[in-house]
Every structure is written in C-alpha cells, then in structure tokens.
Short mmCIF file of C-alpha atoms and ligand atoms in Angstrom, two decimals:
data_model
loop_
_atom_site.label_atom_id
_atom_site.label_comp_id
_atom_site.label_asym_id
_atom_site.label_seq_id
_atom_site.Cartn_x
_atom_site.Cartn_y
_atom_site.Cartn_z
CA UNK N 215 99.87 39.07 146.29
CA UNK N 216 96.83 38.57 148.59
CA UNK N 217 93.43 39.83 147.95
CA UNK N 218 91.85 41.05 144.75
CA UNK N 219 88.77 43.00 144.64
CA UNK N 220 87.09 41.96 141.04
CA UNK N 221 84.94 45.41 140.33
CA UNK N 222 82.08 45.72 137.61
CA UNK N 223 83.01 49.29 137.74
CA UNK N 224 80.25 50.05 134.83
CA UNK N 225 77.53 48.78 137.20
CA UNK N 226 78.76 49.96 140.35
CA UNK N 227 79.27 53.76 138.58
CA UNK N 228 75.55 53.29 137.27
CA UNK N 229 74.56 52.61 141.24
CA UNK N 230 76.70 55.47 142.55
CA UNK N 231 75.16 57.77 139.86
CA UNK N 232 71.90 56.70 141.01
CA UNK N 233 72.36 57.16 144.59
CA UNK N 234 73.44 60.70 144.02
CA UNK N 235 70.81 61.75 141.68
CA UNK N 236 68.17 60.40 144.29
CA UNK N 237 69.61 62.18 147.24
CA UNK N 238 70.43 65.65 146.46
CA UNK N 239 72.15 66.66 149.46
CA UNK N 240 74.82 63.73 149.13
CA UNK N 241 78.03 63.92 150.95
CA UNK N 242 80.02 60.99 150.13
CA UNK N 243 82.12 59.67 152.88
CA UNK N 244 85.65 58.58 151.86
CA UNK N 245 87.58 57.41 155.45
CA UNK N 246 89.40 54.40 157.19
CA UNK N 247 90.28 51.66 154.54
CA UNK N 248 88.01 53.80 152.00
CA UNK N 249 85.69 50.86 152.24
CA UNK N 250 87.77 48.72 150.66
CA UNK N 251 88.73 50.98 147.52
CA UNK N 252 91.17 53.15 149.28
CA UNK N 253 90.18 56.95 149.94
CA UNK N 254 92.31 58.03 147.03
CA UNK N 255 89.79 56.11 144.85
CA UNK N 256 86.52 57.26 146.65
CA UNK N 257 87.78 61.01 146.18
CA UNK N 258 88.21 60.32 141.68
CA UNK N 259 84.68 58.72 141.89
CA UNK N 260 83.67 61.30 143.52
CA UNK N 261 84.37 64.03 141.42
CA UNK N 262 83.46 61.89 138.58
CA UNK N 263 79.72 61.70 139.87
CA UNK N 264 79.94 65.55 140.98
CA UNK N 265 80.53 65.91 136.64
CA UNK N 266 77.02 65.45 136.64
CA UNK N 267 75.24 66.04 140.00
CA UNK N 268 76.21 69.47 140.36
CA UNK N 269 75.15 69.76 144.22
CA UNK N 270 77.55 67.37 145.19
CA UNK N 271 80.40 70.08 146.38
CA UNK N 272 81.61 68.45 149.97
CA UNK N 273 83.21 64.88 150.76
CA UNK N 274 83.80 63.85 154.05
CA UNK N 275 86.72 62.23 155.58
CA UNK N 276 87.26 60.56 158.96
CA UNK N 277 90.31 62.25 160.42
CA UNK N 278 92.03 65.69 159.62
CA UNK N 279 95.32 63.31 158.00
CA UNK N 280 92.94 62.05 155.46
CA UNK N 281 92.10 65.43 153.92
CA UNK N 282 95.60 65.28 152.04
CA UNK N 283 95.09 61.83 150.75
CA UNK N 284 91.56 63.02 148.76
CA UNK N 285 93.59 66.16 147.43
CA UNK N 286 94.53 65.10 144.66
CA UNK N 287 91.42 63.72 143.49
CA UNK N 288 89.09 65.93 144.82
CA UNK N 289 89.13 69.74 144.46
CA UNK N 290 85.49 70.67 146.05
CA UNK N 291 85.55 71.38 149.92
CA UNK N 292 86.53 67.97 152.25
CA UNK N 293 84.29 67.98 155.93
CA UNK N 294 86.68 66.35 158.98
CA UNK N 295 84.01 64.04 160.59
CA UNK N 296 86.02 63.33 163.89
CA UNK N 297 85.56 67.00 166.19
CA UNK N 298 88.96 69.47 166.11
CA UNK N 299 90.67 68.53 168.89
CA UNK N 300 93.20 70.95 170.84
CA UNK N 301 95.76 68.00 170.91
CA UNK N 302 95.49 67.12 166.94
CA UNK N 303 98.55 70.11 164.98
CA UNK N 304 97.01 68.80 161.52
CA UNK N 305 93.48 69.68 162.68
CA UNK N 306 94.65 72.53 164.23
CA UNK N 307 96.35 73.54 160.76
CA UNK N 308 93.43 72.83 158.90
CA UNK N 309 91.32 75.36 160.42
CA UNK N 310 92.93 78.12 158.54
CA UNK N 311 92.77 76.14 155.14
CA UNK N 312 89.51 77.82 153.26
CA UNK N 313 88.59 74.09 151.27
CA UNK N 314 88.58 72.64 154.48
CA UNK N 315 85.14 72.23 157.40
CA UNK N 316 86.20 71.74 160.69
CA UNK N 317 83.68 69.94 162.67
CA UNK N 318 83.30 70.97 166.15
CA UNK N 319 82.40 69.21 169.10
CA UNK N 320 82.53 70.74 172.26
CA UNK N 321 81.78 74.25 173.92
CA UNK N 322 85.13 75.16 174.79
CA UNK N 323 86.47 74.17 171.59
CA UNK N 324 84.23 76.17 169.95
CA UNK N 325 84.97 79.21 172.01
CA UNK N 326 88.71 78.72 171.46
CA UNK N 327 88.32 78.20 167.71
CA UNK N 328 86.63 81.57 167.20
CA UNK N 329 89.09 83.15 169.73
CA UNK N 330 92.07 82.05 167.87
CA UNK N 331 91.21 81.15 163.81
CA UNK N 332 88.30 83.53 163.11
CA UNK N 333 88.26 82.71 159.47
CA UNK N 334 87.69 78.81 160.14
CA UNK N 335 84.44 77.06 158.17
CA UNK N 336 82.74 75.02 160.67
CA UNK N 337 79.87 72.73 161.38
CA UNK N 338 78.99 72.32 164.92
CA UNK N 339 77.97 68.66 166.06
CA UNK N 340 74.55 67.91 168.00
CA UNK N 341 75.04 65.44 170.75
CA UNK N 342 72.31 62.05 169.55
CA UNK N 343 71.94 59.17 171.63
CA UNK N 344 74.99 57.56 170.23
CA UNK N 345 76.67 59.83 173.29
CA UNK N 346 79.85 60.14 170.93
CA UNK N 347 80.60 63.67 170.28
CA UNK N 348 79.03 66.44 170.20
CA UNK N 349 77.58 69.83 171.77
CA UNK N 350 74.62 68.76 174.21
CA UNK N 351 71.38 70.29 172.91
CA UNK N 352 71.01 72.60 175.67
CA UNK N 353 74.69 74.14 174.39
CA UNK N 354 73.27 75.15 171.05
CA UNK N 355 71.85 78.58 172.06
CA UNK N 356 75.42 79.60 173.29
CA UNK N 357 76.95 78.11 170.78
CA UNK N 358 74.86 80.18 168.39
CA UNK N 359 76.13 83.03 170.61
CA UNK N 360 79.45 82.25 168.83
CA UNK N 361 79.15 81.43 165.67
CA UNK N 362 79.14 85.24 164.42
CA UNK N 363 82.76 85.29 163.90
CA UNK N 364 83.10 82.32 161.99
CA UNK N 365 81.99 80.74 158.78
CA UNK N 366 79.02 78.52 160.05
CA UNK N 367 78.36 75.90 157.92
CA UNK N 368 75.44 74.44 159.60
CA UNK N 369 75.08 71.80 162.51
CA UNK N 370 75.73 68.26 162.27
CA UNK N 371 73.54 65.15 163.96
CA UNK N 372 75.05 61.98 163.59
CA UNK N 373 72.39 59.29 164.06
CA UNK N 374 72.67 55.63 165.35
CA UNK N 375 71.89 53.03 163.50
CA UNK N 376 68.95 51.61 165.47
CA UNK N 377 66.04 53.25 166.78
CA UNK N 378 63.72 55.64 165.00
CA UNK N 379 66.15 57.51 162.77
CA UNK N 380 63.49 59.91 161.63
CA UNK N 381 62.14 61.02 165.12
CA UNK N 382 65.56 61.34 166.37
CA UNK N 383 66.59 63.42 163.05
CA UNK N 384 63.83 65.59 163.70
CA UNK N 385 63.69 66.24 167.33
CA UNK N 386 67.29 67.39 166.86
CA UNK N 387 67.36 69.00 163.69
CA UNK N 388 64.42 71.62 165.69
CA UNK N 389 66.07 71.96 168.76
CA UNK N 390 69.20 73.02 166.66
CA UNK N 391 67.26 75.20 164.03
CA UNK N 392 65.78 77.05 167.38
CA UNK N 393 68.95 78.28 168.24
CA UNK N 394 70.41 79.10 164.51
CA UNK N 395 68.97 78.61 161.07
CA UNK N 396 71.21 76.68 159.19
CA UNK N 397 71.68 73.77 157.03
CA UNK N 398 71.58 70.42 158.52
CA UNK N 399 74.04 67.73 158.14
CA UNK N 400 73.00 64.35 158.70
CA UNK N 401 73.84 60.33 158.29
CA UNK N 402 72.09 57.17 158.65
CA UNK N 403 68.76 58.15 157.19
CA UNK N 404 66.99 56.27 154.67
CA UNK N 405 65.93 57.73 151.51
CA UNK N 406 62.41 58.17 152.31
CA UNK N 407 63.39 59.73 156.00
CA UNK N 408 65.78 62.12 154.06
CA UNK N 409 63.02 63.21 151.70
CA UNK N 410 60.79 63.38 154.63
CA UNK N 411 63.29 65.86 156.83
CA UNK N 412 64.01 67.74 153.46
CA UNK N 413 61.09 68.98 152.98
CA UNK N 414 60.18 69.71 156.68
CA UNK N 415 63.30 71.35 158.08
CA UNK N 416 63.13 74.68 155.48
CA UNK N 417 66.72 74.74 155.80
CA UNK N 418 69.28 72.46 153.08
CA UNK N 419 69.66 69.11 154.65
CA UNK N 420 72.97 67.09 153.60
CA UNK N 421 73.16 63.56 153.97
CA UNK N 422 76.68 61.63 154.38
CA UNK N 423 76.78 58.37 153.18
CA UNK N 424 79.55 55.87 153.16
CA UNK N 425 78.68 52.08 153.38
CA UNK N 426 75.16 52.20 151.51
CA UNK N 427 76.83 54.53 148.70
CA UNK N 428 80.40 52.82 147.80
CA UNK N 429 79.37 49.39 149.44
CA UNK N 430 75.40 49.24 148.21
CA UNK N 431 75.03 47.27 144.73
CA UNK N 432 76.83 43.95 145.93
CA UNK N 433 76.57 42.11 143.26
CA UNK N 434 78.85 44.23 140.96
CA UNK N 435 82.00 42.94 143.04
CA UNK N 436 83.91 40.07 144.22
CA UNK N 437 86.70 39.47 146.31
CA UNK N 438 89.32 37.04 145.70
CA UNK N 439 92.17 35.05 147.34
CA UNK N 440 95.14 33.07 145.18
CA UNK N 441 95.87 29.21 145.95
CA UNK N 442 99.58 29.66 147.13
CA UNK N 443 100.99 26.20 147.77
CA UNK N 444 99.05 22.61 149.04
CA UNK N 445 100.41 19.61 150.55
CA UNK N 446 98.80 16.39 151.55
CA UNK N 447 98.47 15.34 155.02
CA UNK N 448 97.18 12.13 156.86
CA UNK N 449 94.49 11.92 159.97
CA UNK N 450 96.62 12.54 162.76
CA UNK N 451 99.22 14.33 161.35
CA UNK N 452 100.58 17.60 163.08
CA UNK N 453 99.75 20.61 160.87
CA UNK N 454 100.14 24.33 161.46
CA UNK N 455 102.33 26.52 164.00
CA UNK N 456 100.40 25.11 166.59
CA UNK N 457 100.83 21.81 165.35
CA UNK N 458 97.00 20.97 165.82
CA UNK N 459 96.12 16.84 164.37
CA UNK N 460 94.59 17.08 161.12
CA UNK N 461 90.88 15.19 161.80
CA UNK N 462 90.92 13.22 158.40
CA UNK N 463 93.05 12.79 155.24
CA UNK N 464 93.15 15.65 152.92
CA UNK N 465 95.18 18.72 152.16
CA UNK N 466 96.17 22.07 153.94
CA UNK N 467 95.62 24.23 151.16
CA UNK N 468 97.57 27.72 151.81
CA UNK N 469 95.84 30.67 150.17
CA UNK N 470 96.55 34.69 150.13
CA UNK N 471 95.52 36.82 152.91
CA UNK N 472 95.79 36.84 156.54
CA UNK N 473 95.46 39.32 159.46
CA UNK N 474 97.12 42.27 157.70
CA UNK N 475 94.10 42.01 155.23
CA UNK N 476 91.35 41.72 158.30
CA UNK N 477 90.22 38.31 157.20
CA UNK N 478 88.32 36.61 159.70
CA UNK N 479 86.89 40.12 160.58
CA UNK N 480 84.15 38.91 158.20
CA UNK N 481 81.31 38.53 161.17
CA UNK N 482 79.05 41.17 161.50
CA UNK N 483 79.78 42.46 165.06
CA UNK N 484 76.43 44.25 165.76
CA UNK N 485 74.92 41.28 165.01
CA UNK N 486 71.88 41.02 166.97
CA UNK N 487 70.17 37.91 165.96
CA UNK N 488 71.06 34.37 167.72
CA UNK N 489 72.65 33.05 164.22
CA UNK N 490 74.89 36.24 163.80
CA UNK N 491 76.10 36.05 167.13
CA UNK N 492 77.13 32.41 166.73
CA UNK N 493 78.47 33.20 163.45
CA UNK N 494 80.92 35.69 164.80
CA UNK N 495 82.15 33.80 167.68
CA UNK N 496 82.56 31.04 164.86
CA UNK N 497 84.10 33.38 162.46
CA UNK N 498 86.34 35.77 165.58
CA UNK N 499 87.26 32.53 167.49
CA UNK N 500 88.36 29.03 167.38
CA UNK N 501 85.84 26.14 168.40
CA UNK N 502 86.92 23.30 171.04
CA UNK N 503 88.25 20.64 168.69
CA UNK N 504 90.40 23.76 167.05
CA UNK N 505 88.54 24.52 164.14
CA UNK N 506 86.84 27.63 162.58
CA UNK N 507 84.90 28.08 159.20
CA UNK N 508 87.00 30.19 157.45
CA UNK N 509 85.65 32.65 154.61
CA UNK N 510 87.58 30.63 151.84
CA UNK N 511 85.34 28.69 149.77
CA UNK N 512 87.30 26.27 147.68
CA UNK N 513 84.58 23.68 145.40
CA UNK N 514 81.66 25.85 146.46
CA UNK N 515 81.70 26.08 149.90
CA UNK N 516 83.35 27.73 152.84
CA UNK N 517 86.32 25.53 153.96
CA UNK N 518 87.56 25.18 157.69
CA UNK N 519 91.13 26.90 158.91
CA UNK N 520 93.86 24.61 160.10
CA UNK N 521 94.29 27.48 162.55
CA UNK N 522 93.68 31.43 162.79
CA UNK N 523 94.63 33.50 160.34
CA UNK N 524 98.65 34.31 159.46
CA UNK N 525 99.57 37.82 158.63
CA UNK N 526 99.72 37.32 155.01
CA UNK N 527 98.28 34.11 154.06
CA UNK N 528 95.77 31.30 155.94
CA UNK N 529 95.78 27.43 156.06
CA UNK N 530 92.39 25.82 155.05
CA UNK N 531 92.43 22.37 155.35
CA UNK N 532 90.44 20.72 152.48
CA UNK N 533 89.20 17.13 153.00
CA UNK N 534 89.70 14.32 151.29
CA UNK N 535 91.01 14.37 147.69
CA UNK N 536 90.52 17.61 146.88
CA UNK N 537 92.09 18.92 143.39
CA UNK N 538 92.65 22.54 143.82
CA UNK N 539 95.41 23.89 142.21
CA UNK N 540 98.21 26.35 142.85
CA UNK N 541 97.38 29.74 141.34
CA UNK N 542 93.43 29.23 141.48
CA UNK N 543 91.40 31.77 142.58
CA UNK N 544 89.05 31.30 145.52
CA UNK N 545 86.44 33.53 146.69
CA UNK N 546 86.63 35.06 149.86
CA UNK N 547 84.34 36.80 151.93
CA UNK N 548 85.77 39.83 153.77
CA UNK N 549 83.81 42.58 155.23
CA UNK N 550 85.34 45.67 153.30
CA UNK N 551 84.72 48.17 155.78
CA UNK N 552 87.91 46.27 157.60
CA UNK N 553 89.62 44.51 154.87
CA UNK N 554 92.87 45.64 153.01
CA UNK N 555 92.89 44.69 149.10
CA UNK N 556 95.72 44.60 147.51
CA UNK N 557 94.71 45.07 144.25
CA UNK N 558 91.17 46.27 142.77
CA UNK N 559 90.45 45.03 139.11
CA UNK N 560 87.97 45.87 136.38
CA UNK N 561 85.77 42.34 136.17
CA UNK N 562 83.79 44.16 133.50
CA UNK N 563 85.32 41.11 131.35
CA UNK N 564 85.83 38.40 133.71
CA UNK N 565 84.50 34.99 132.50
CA UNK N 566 80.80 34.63 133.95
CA UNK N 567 81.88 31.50 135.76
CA UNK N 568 83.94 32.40 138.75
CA UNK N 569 83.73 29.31 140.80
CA UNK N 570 86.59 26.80 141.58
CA UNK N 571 86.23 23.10 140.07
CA UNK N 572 87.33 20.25 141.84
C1 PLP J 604 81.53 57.21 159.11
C2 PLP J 604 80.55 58.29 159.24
C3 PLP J 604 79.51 58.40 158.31
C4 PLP J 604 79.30 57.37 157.23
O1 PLP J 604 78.88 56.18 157.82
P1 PLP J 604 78.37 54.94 156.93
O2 PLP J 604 77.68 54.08 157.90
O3 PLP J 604 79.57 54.31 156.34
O4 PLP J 604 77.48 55.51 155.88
C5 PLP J 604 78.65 59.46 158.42
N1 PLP J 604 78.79 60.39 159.39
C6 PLP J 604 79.78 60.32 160.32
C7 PLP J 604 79.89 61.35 161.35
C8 PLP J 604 80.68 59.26 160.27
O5 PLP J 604 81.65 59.18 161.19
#
C-alpha cells in the first residue's frame, strides 16, 4: 500500500464530457503514467465520452508500446505521438496495422516509409520552435511530393507552452496547408485559439489534449498517503539512514510512498517565478541544516522529511506531541503527471471531512 488517488469520478466525467463537447476536434492523450490514472483507464474514459461526442474517433499515445496497452479499451484509431523511428521494430510493425497513425518526423523517414509500407496512415510533424521533432517548414513541399502513396492523415504542429500559441499555430498551420491541404493536428492551444484556428484554417483542425483534459477539474480528486508506523524521538537523537539529529522532541512519523511513486517530484520544474524556483529546490533538494518540506500534511499542514524520500515509504518528522495514528490517512501532494498511484478510488462517498485531527 502507498498512494491512493480519491476520484469524484461523477464530477470529473461531467468535466471530461464538457471538455469534449466544447472542443470538437478532441484527441485525448493517454501516455507515460496516464496522468496518474494509468493509460488503460484514459483509453475506457475515452470511449465512454466518444458514446456521446461522436467526432471523437483518435486517441493519442506517447510511444508505439503504448498502443497495445489502450487496445483493449479503445477500439477507434490510436496516433503514436513520438516520430517512427528506423531503430524502434514495434513502430516499425505498427505501420502496417490499419487502426494505427504513424507520426513522421523526418525527410528520410518519410521517404523510406512510403518506399517500404505503402499502405501506412500517417501524419507528418511540422518543426515549431520547441526544435523537438519534426520536418523543417521548408521540407513540407517535398514532403507533399510523397505523400501520394500513403494514407495522409494531415500534418501535425506541436506547440510550446510559452509564447504566442496562436501566431505560432497559424504561421505554421499556412506554411503547411501551402504545400498540402489537409487537416491539422495541434496541442497546447486554448479554447478560444482553437476556435479561432478552426474557423480560419478551412481544413479540420484536431486538438490533443492531455493535462488540461484528464488533469483539469482539480477539485474532484485527492491523493492520499497511509500512516505506517511512528515512534518518538528526543532533540538530538540520531534518526534516519543517514542518522541526521532530530532538532526538537517529537515523532518520525513513517507514511506510504517514496521514490517509486515520484514523491518529492511535486515542484513545478518550469517554474518561472522567484517563489516556484525556491519551491523546487526546497521540494528536489535538501536545505543546509538537512531538512526539506515534504508534501505530507499531517494536522493541516505540510510536515518536514527526516530525510529524502525512500523507495516505498518517507519519514516526516512531526514536532512535539503530535497524535497521529497508524492507519490515518494524510494528504499528499504529488504532481500526477510523474506520480505512480497505487490504487484509484471512487470518493463519490467519502466523508466531506478529509483532514487529519491531532
Ligand atoms: C504529450 C503531448 C501532448 C499532450 O500534452 P499535454 O500538455 O499533456 O496536454 C500533445 N501533443 C504531443 C505531441 C505530446 O507529446
């Protein structure tokens, strides 16, 4: 036992439902740690919300060895995000699979692709100022060249997340249209800019979303860590495997979770402002007297770690007398884009008042 995601699943269905009925074109992304839920999950919900939104026909997954982990819960066609790679034998295999759109990166891949699986489905990827893949925009005209032997499914812009979204969108959306008319597949646009680019382009636009789809409506989810064991220890006293002196009288209180779950990868790591940055060296690293805020709150607030995380549990040290018990729940804050649950619940029925007493 570690970490338990508590779900409102009614309320967090009624926000997905409402993210794909205002956004037409929706790809849901389902990759990685499936953003907490586990892909397997993000591919039922998905065809759950396709029951009613009839456009939504694609989902996207990171890596060509996450299309058979969706399978089974989704039956519409599955988008590989990463480009086919020469070097990857499940991409490779994939481009003959007719559920299946290869994305496609570079020239030369492209060439060899249409040499050697004619009947592949692909999307070709515009190069954007993220300078992560992609075909640079003076390619596209010979890469147009090529598509006539293949199943084109449009081209595919993947936008960074600071900057003018919009302009970029559009600049590259034309330069691509010039070469080919096709539909446009994009990310990281806001509503408004994806209504905006809609209705200009002439063409279908998709948009993928992952974090503000399965990760948007907060509020309907909590995450949770289980009091394993406390002991008392004095000021002075040698705690930990580092054996660090406790600073005052209290308890080291050990809870679920540790590094296999990515706690302490709580801090947001683009951070740009002063206080983010500070909070993720607080939150990544260890301060000079050896101690770091931890995301365990125990009586309200966020407690401090004896020492970094373990793999599968933490020690918090809790000052003075503190009454937690073994077997309470404690909230925890992970970022679920890089945290492992163990479990995901239905909180539908949870009692309203979540917080520890002490
Ligand atoms: C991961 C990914 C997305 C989804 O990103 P979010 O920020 O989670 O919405 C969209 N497009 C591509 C190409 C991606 O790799």
């Amino acid at each position: 036992m570690s970490l338990t995601l508590h779900l409102d699943t009614a309320a967090w269905r009624a926000h997905l439902a409402e993210v794909a009925v205002s956004t037409p074109g929706l790809v849901p992304v389902a990759k990685g740690n499936g953003y907490g839920f586990g892909v397997a999950r993000l591919a039922d919900e998905a065809t759950r919300l396709g029951a009613n939104t009839p456009a939504l026909d694609t989902l996207a997954v990171g890596i060509a060895d996450e299309v058979a982990g969706v399978r089974q819960g989704w039956s519409g066609s599955i988008v590989v995000l990463t480009p086919w790679s020469a070097h990857d034998p499940v991409a490779t295999a994939l481009l003959d699979d007719p559920g299946v759109i290869t994305t496609v990166g570079r020239l030369d891949d492209l060439r060899t692709i249409v040499r050697e699986h004619p009947g592949a489905r692909l999307l070709v990827e515009v190069r954007t100022p993220m300078q992560r893949f992609g075909l640079e925009p003076d390619e596209l005209a010979r890469a147009a060249d090529l598509l006539g032997d293949v199943t084109f499914e449009g081209w595919t812009i993947h936008l960074p997340l600071a900057g003018d979204a919009l302009a970029m969108g559009r600049d590259l959306s034309r330069r691509a249209l010039a070469a080919a008319e096709a539909p446009v597949w994009l990310s990281h646009l806001s509503a408004a800019e994806y209504d905006t680019l809609n209705g200009e382009l002439g063409v279908e636009t998709r948009l993928r979303m992952g974090t503000k789809l399965w990760l948007g409506a907060p509020a309907t989810r909590r995450v949770t860590a289980r009091v394993l064991d406390l002991h008392p220890v004095s000021a002075g006293e040698k705690i930990g495997y580092w054996q660090h002196r406790a600073l005052a009288d209290g308890w080291v209180v050990v809870v679920s979770g540790g590094t296999a779950n990515g706690v302490a990868m709580t801090a947001p790591s683009a951070g740009s402002s002063l206080r983010q940055r500070a909070q993720s060296l607080v939150l990544g690293g260890i301060d000079a007297t050896g101690r770091a805020l931890s995301p365990y709150s125990i009586g309200g607030r966020k407690r401090f770690f004896v020492e970094p995380p373990h793999m599968q549990s933490s020690l918090i040290f809790l000052p003075g007398a503190g009454a937690v018990a073994i077997g309470d729940e404690v909230p925890v804050e992970v970022r679920l884009t890089t945290a492992v649950v163990d479990r995901v619940i239905d909180s539908s029925d949870d009692s309203p008042n979540h917080e520890e007493t002490l």
